[in-house]
PDB file of C-alpha atoms in Angstrom:
ATOM      1  CA  UNK M   1      12.701  -6.674   6.958  1.00 45.00           C
ATOM      2  CA  UNK M   2      15.434  -3.976   6.518  1.00 50.00           C
ATOM      3  CA  UNK M   3      16.766  -1.979   9.290  1.00 53.00           C
ATOM      4  CA  UNK M   4      15.770   1.506   8.166  1.00 50.00           C
ATOM      5  CA  UNK M   5      18.514   3.070  10.348  1.00 63.00           C
ATOM      6  CA  UNK M   6      21.192   1.621   8.012  1.00 83.00           C
ATOM      7  CA  UNK M   7      19.500   2.765   4.811  1.00 83.00           C
ATOM      8  CA  UNK M   8      18.465   6.162   3.423  1.00 84.00           C
ATOM      9  CA  UNK M   9      15.791   7.015   0.919  1.00 84.00           C
ATOM     10  CA  UNK M  10      16.105   9.192  -2.098  1.00 84.00           C
ATOM     11  CA  UNK M  11      14.261  11.871  -0.151  1.00 81.00           C
ATOM     12  CA  UNK M  12      16.821  11.453   2.615  1.00 83.00           C
ATOM     13  CA  UNK M  13      19.661  11.833   0.091  1.00 86.00           C
ATOM     14  CA  UNK M  14      18.075  15.078  -1.113  1.00 83.00           C
ATOM     15  CA  UNK M  15      18.053  16.335   2.465  1.00 82.00           C
ATOM     16  CA  UNK M  16      21.788  15.615   2.646  1.00 82.00           C
ATOM     17  CA  UNK M  17      22.385  17.782  -0.511  1.00 81.00           C
ATOM     18  CA  UNK M  18      22.177  15.133  -3.285  1.00 83.00           C
ATOM     19  CA  UNK M  19      20.344  15.872  -6.569  1.00 83.00           C
ATOM     20  CA  UNK M  20      18.568  13.131  -8.608  1.00 82.00           C
ATOM     21  CA  UNK M  21      21.304  13.358 -11.162  1.00 83.00           C
ATOM     22  CA  UNK M  22      24.005  12.813  -8.448  1.00 84.00           C
ATOM     23  CA  UNK M  23      22.136   9.939  -7.049  1.00 86.00           C
ATOM     24  CA  UNK M  24      22.066   8.089 -10.460  1.00 85.00           C
ATOM     25  CA  UNK M  25      25.601   9.088 -11.316  1.00 85.00           C
ATOM     26  CA  UNK M  26      27.379   8.464  -8.081  1.00 87.00           C
ATOM     27  CA  UNK M  27      25.252   5.711  -6.374  1.00 87.00           C
ATOM     28  CA  UNK M  28      23.589   4.013  -9.300  1.00 85.00           C
ATOM     29  CA  UNK M  29      21.014   1.326  -8.475  1.00 86.00           C
ATOM     30  CA  UNK M  30      19.420   1.313  -5.027  1.00 86.00           C
ATOM     31  CA  UNK M  31      20.585  -1.375  -2.627  1.00 86.00           C
ATOM     32  CA  UNK M  32      17.079  -2.329  -1.648  1.00 84.00           C
ATOM     33  CA  UNK M  33      13.644  -1.670  -3.159  1.00 82.00           C
ATOM     34  CA  UNK M  34      10.351  -2.057  -1.368  1.00 75.00           C
ATOM     35  CA  UNK M  35       7.018  -0.525  -0.572  1.00 69.00           C
ATOM     36  CA  UNK M  36       6.718   2.614   1.720  1.00 63.00           C
ATOM     37  CA  UNK M  37       4.892   1.397   4.920  1.00 60.00           C
ATOM     38  CA  UNK M  38       3.631   4.947   5.651  1.00 60.00           C
ATOM     39  CA  UNK M  39       1.490   5.456   2.601  1.00 63.00           C
ATOM     40  CA  UNK M  40       0.390   3.503  -0.517  1.00 66.00           C
ATOM     41  CA  UNK M  41       2.256   4.264  -3.706  1.00 65.00           C
ATOM     42  CA  UNK M  42       2.638   2.301  -6.857  1.00 70.00           C
ATOM     43  CA  UNK M  43       6.291   3.269  -7.047  1.00 69.00           C
ATOM     44  CA  UNK M  44       8.722   1.199  -4.967  1.00 75.00           C
ATOM     45  CA  UNK M  45      10.908   3.038  -2.347  1.00 81.00           C
ATOM     46  CA  UNK M  46      14.556   3.003  -3.131  1.00 83.00           C
ATOM     47  CA  UNK M  47      16.824   2.473  -0.153  1.00 87.00           C
ATOM     48  CA  UNK M  48      20.609   3.065  -0.339  1.00 88.00           C
ATOM     49  CA  UNK M  49      23.001   1.685   2.257  1.00 88.00           C
ATOM     50  CA  UNK M  50      24.018   4.462   4.547  1.00 89.00           C
ATOM     51  CA  UNK M  51      27.648   3.183   4.781  1.00 89.00           C
ATOM     52  CA  UNK M  52      27.914   3.281   0.933  1.00 90.00           C
ATOM     53  CA  UNK M  53      26.360   6.850   0.806  1.00 89.00           C
ATOM     54  CA  UNK M  54      28.854   8.080   3.448  1.00 88.00           C
ATOM     55  CA  UNK M  55      31.749   6.558   1.559  1.00 88.00           C
ATOM     56  CA  UNK M  56      30.697   8.357  -1.675  1.00 87.00           C
ATOM     57  CA  UNK M  57      30.302  11.527   0.232  1.00 85.00           C
ATOM     58  CA  UNK M  58      33.973  11.354   1.235  1.00 85.00           C
ATOM     59  CA  UNK M  59      35.236  10.959  -2.399  1.00 83.00           C
ATOM     60  CA  UNK M  60      36.675  13.907  -4.304  1.00 80.00           C
ATOM     61  CA  UNK M  61      33.934  13.638  -7.028  1.00 79.00           C
ATOM     62  CA  UNK M  62      31.197  14.343  -4.471  1.00 79.00           C
ATOM     63  CA  UNK M  63      32.092  17.995  -3.480  1.00 75.00           C
ATOM     64  CA  UNK M  64      32.106  19.581  -7.041  1.00 77.00           C
ATOM     65  CA  UNK M  65      28.845  17.559  -7.878  1.00 74.00           C
ATOM     66  CA  UNK M  66      27.146  18.807  -4.674  1.00 72.00           C
ATOM     67  CA  UNK M  67      28.267  22.445  -5.350  1.00 71.00           C
ATOM     68  CA  UNK M  68      26.799  22.246  -8.858  1.00 69.00           C
ATOM     69  CA  UNK M  69      23.552  20.758  -7.551  1.00 64.00           C
ATOM     70  CA  UNK M  70      23.320  23.632  -4.999  1.00 59.00           C
ATOM     71  CA  UNK M  71      23.381  26.270  -7.738  1.00 54.00           C
ATOM     72  CA  UNK M  72      20.711  24.595  -9.740  1.00 52.00           C
ATOM     73  CA  UNK M  73      18.535  23.911  -6.559  1.00 52.00           C
ATOM     74  CA  UNK M  74      17.745  27.574  -6.008  1.00 55.00           C
ATOM     75  CA  UNK M  75      16.001  27.938  -9.333  1.00 54.00           C
ATOM     76  CA  UNK M  76      14.191  24.616  -8.937  1.00 58.00           C
ATOM     77  CA  UNK M  77      13.277  25.601  -5.324  1.00 63.00           C
ATOM     78  CA  UNK M  78      11.680  28.813  -6.583  1.00 68.00           C
ATOM     79  CA  UNK M  79       9.626  26.843  -9.180  1.00 67.00           C
ATOM     80  CA  UNK M  80       8.537  24.356  -6.416  1.00 69.00           C
ATOM     81  CA  UNK M  81       7.476  27.205  -4.229  1.00 74.00           C
ATOM     82  CA  UNK M  82       5.402  28.689  -7.055  1.00 76.00           C
ATOM     83  CA  UNK M  83       3.711  25.313  -7.468  1.00 74.00           C
ATOM     84  CA  UNK M  84       3.072  24.974  -3.833  1.00 74.00           C
ATOM     85  CA  UNK M  85       1.533  28.405  -3.544  1.00 80.00           C
ATOM     86  CA  UNK M  86      -0.648  27.702  -6.667  1.00 77.00           C
ATOM     87  CA  UNK M  87      -1.870  24.446  -5.093  1.00 78.00           C
ATOM     88  CA  UNK M  88      -2.604  25.960  -1.831  1.00 82.00           C
ATOM     89  CA  UNK M  89      -4.614  28.751  -3.522  1.00 85.00           C
ATOM     90  CA  UNK M  90      -6.572  26.154  -5.580  1.00 83.00           C
ATOM     91  CA  UNK M  91      -7.371  24.178  -2.302  1.00 86.00           C
ATOM     92  CA  UNK M  92      -8.590  27.463  -0.716  1.00 89.00           C
ATOM     93  CA  UNK M  93     -10.721  28.438  -3.703  1.00 89.00           C
ATOM     94  CA  UNK M  94     -12.212  24.982  -4.474  1.00 88.00           C
ATOM     95  CA  UNK M  95     -15.847  24.674  -3.266  1.00 91.00           C
ATOM     96  CA  UNK M  96     -16.231  21.439  -1.313  1.00 92.00           C
ATOM     97  CA  UNK M  97     -19.579  19.770  -2.065  1.00 94.00           C
ATOM     98  CA  UNK M  98     -20.509  17.165   0.518  1.00 95.00           C
ATOM     99  CA  UNK M  99     -23.220  14.713  -0.494  1.00 93.00           C
ATOM    100  CA  UNK M 100     -26.433  15.383   1.393  1.00 95.00           C
ATOM    101  CA  UNK M 101     -28.131  12.192   2.599  1.00 94.00           C
ATOM    102  CA  UNK M 102     -30.905  11.481   4.969  1.00 95.00           C
ATOM    103  CA  UNK M 103     -29.578  10.260   8.324  1.00 93.00           C
ATOM    104  CA  UNK M 104     -30.713   6.668   7.864  1.00 94.00           C
ATOM    105  CA  UNK M 105     -29.125   6.414   4.456  1.00 95.00           C
ATOM    106  CA  UNK M 106     -25.845   7.892   5.653  1.00 94.00           C
ATOM    107  CA  UNK M 107     -25.803   5.428   8.523  1.00 92.00           C
ATOM    108  CA  UNK M 108     -26.589   2.448   6.164  1.00 93.00           C
ATOM    109  CA  UNK M 109     -23.772   3.539   3.652  1.00 93.00           C
ATOM    110  CA  UNK M 110     -21.285   4.151   6.461  1.00 91.00           C
ATOM    111  CA  UNK M 111     -21.938   0.670   7.895  1.00 90.00           C
ATOM    112  CA  UNK M 112     -21.741  -1.013   4.547  1.00 90.00           C
ATOM    113  CA  UNK M 113     -18.576   0.873   3.742  1.00 87.00           C
ATOM    114  CA  UNK M 114     -16.996  -0.233   6.988  1.00 86.00           C
ATOM    115  CA  UNK M 115     -17.914  -3.778   6.274  1.00 83.00           C
ATOM    116  CA  UNK M 116     -16.506  -3.557   2.637  1.00 82.00           C
ATOM    117  CA  UNK M 117     -13.209  -2.421   4.069  1.00 76.00           C
ATOM    118  CA  UNK M 118     -13.202  -5.717   5.953  1.00 71.00           C
ATOM    119  CA  UNK M 119     -13.794  -4.399   9.399  1.00 66.00           C
ATOM    120  CA  UNK M 120     -15.765  -6.600  11.645  1.00 62.00           C
ATOM    121  CA  UNK M 121     -16.478  -5.803  15.298  1.00 58.00           C
ATOM    122  CA  UNK M 122     -18.711  -6.515  18.063  1.00 55.00           C
ATOM    123  CA  UNK M 123     -22.524  -6.732  17.378  1.00 57.00           C
ATOM    124  CA  UNK M 124     -23.549  -3.479  18.979  1.00 63.00           C
ATOM    125  CA  UNK M 125     -22.586  -0.164  17.330  1.00 75.00           C
ATOM    126  CA  UNK M 126     -21.913   2.669  19.638  1.00 81.00           C
ATOM    127  CA  UNK M 127     -22.843   6.250  18.652  1.00 79.00           C
ATOM    128  CA  UNK M 128     -19.215   7.181  18.674  1.00 84.00           C
ATOM    129  CA  UNK M 129     -18.221   4.363  16.433  1.00 88.00           C
ATOM    130  CA  UNK M 130     -21.188   5.215  14.017  1.00 91.00           C
ATOM    131  CA  UNK M 131     -19.964   8.843  13.896  1.00 92.00           C
ATOM    132  CA  UNK M 132     -16.388   7.763  13.101  1.00 92.00           C
ATOM    133  CA  UNK M 133     -17.781   5.447  10.353  1.00 92.00           C
ATOM    134  CA  UNK M 134     -19.994   8.203   8.941  1.00 95.00           C
ATOM    135  CA  UNK M 135     -17.112  10.703   8.805  1.00 94.00           C
ATOM    136  CA  UNK M 136     -14.846   8.035   7.277  1.00 92.00           C
ATOM    137  CA  UNK M 137     -17.447   7.283   4.571  1.00 93.00           C
ATOM    138  CA  UNK M 138     -17.955  10.922   3.748  1.00 95.00           C
ATOM    139  CA  UNK M 139     -14.198  11.503   3.753  1.00 93.00           C
ATOM    140  CA  UNK M 140     -13.901   8.648   1.240  1.00 91.00           C
ATOM    141  CA  UNK M 141     -16.782  10.016  -0.807  1.00 92.00           C
ATOM    142  CA  UNK M 142     -14.804  13.331  -1.025  1.00 92.00           C
ATOM    143  CA  UNK M 143     -11.578  11.573  -2.238  1.00 87.00           C
ATOM    144  CA  UNK M 144     -11.839  13.222  -5.648  1.00 87.00           C
ATOM    145  CA  UNK M 145     -10.541  16.479  -4.051  1.00 85.00           C
ATOM    146  CA  UNK M 146      -7.168  14.698  -3.620  1.00 84.00           C
ATOM    147  CA  UNK M 147      -6.451  15.560  -7.266  1.00 81.00           C
ATOM    148  CA  UNK M 148      -6.043  19.177  -6.024  1.00 78.00           C
ATOM    149  CA  UNK M 149      -2.614  17.927  -4.678  1.00 76.00           C
ATOM    150  CA  UNK M 150      -1.441  16.910  -8.194  1.00 73.00           C
ATOM    151  CA  UNK M 151       1.561  18.990  -9.169  1.00 61.00           C
ATOM    152  CA  UNK M 152       3.227  18.814  -5.758  1.00 62.00           C
ATOM    153  CA  UNK M 153       6.112  16.402  -5.987  1.00 59.00           C
ATOM    154  CA  UNK M 154       8.294  15.312  -3.096  1.00 57.00           C
ATOM    155  CA  UNK M 155       8.007  17.037   0.206  1.00 54.00           C
ATOM    156  CA  UNK M 156       8.033  20.689  -0.716  1.00 58.00           C
ATOM    157  CA  UNK M 157       4.713  22.020   0.484  1.00 70.00           C
ATOM    158  CA  UNK M 158       2.861  18.757   0.198  1.00 76.00           C
ATOM    159  CA  UNK M 159       2.411  18.334   3.961  1.00 80.00           C
ATOM    160  CA  UNK M 160       0.894  21.828   4.153  1.00 83.00           C
ATOM    161  CA  UNK M 161      -1.383  21.208   1.232  1.00 84.00           C
ATOM    162  CA  UNK M 162      -2.558  17.919   2.619  1.00 87.00           C
ATOM    163  CA  UNK M 163      -3.219  19.519   6.007  1.00 88.00           C
ATOM    164  CA  UNK M 164      -5.208  22.373   4.398  1.00 90.00           C
ATOM    165  CA  UNK M 165      -7.164  19.980   2.216  1.00 90.00           C
ATOM    166  CA  UNK M 166      -7.990  17.678   5.210  1.00 92.00           C
ATOM    167  CA  UNK M 167      -9.141  20.710   7.305  1.00 93.00           C
ATOM    168  CA  UNK M 168     -11.356  21.991   4.523  1.00 94.00           C
ATOM    169  CA  UNK M 169     -12.847  18.596   3.937  1.00 94.00           C
ATOM    170  CA  UNK M 170     -13.669  18.059   7.569  1.00 95.00           C
ATOM    171  CA  UNK M 171     -15.053  21.572   8.000  1.00 95.00           C
ATOM    172  CA  UNK M 172     -17.332  20.958   4.975  1.00 96.00           C
ATOM    173  CA  UNK M 173     -18.541  17.586   6.519  1.00 96.00           C
ATOM    174  CA  UNK M 174     -19.203  19.380   9.870  1.00 96.00           C
ATOM    175  CA  UNK M 175     -21.085  22.103   8.123  1.00 96.00           C
ATOM    176  CA  UNK M 176     -23.271  19.658   6.150  1.00 96.00           C
ATOM    177  CA  UNK M 177     -23.765  17.268   9.203  1.00 96.00           C
ATOM    178  CA  UNK M 178     -23.533  19.330  12.462  1.00 95.00           C
ATOM    179  CA  UNK M 179     -24.050  16.066  14.470  1.00 94.00           C
ATOM    180  CA  UNK M 180     -20.712  14.847  13.077  1.00 95.00           C
ATOM    181  CA  UNK M 181     -18.909  18.136  13.975  1.00 95.00           C
ATOM    182  CA  UNK M 182     -17.213  16.729  17.110  1.00 95.00           C
ATOM    183  CA  UNK M 183     -15.757  13.775  15.241  1.00 94.00           C
ATOM    184  CA  UNK M 184     -14.506  16.029  12.506  1.00 94.00           C
ATOM    185  CA  UNK M 185     -12.756  18.284  15.141  1.00 95.00           C
ATOM    186  CA  UNK M 186     -11.307  15.186  16.690  1.00 94.00           C
ATOM    187  CA  UNK M 187      -9.861  13.994  13.406  1.00 93.00           C
ATOM    188  CA  UNK M 188      -8.427  17.392  12.604  1.00 91.00           C
ATOM    189  CA  UNK M 189      -6.555  17.329  15.936  1.00 91.00           C
ATOM    190  CA  UNK M 190      -5.349  13.716  15.523  1.00 89.00           C
ATOM    191  CA  UNK M 191      -4.318  14.179  11.810  1.00 83.00           C
ATOM    192  CA  UNK M 192      -2.370  17.370  12.227  1.00 76.00           C
TER     193      UNK M 192
END
């Protein structure tokens, strides 16, 4: 396991003023590659040794490259902001269609979904647990709406778009199944 305090990701480098071209040109290959523990992604996370990054930042080649990257970042930032606004508008405009199932069928599917995920628990199912499972099942059934986030790369606006999409999905589930509204509100609070 790597100590993440001694490494910086490519996103962390961008926050420090690096461009992708600078990363490739001045740092080259990542020191460590692995999977992001926070979310699933097919691409490995590239980690750069912080001491090496700081050493390169002290070299005379770094300042001119950073200044040139800053000039180019304003134009790319405007493009990213346009994409972010377009994605947020698409999320707001997209009608969310929740599958309507009889209560017994929703319960059966939610329990089956829970077991397919490998979760096993005590024999008795509480009403709270069942509501969590049902909302989880419906949320998974609505996963196709995640494609609305396509076009947002990196961190610019992605968190806002994900929050808006989650809120819209939970509001749609609560509207379709009023008995699950409490669990939907709880999840919206927790997943802010």
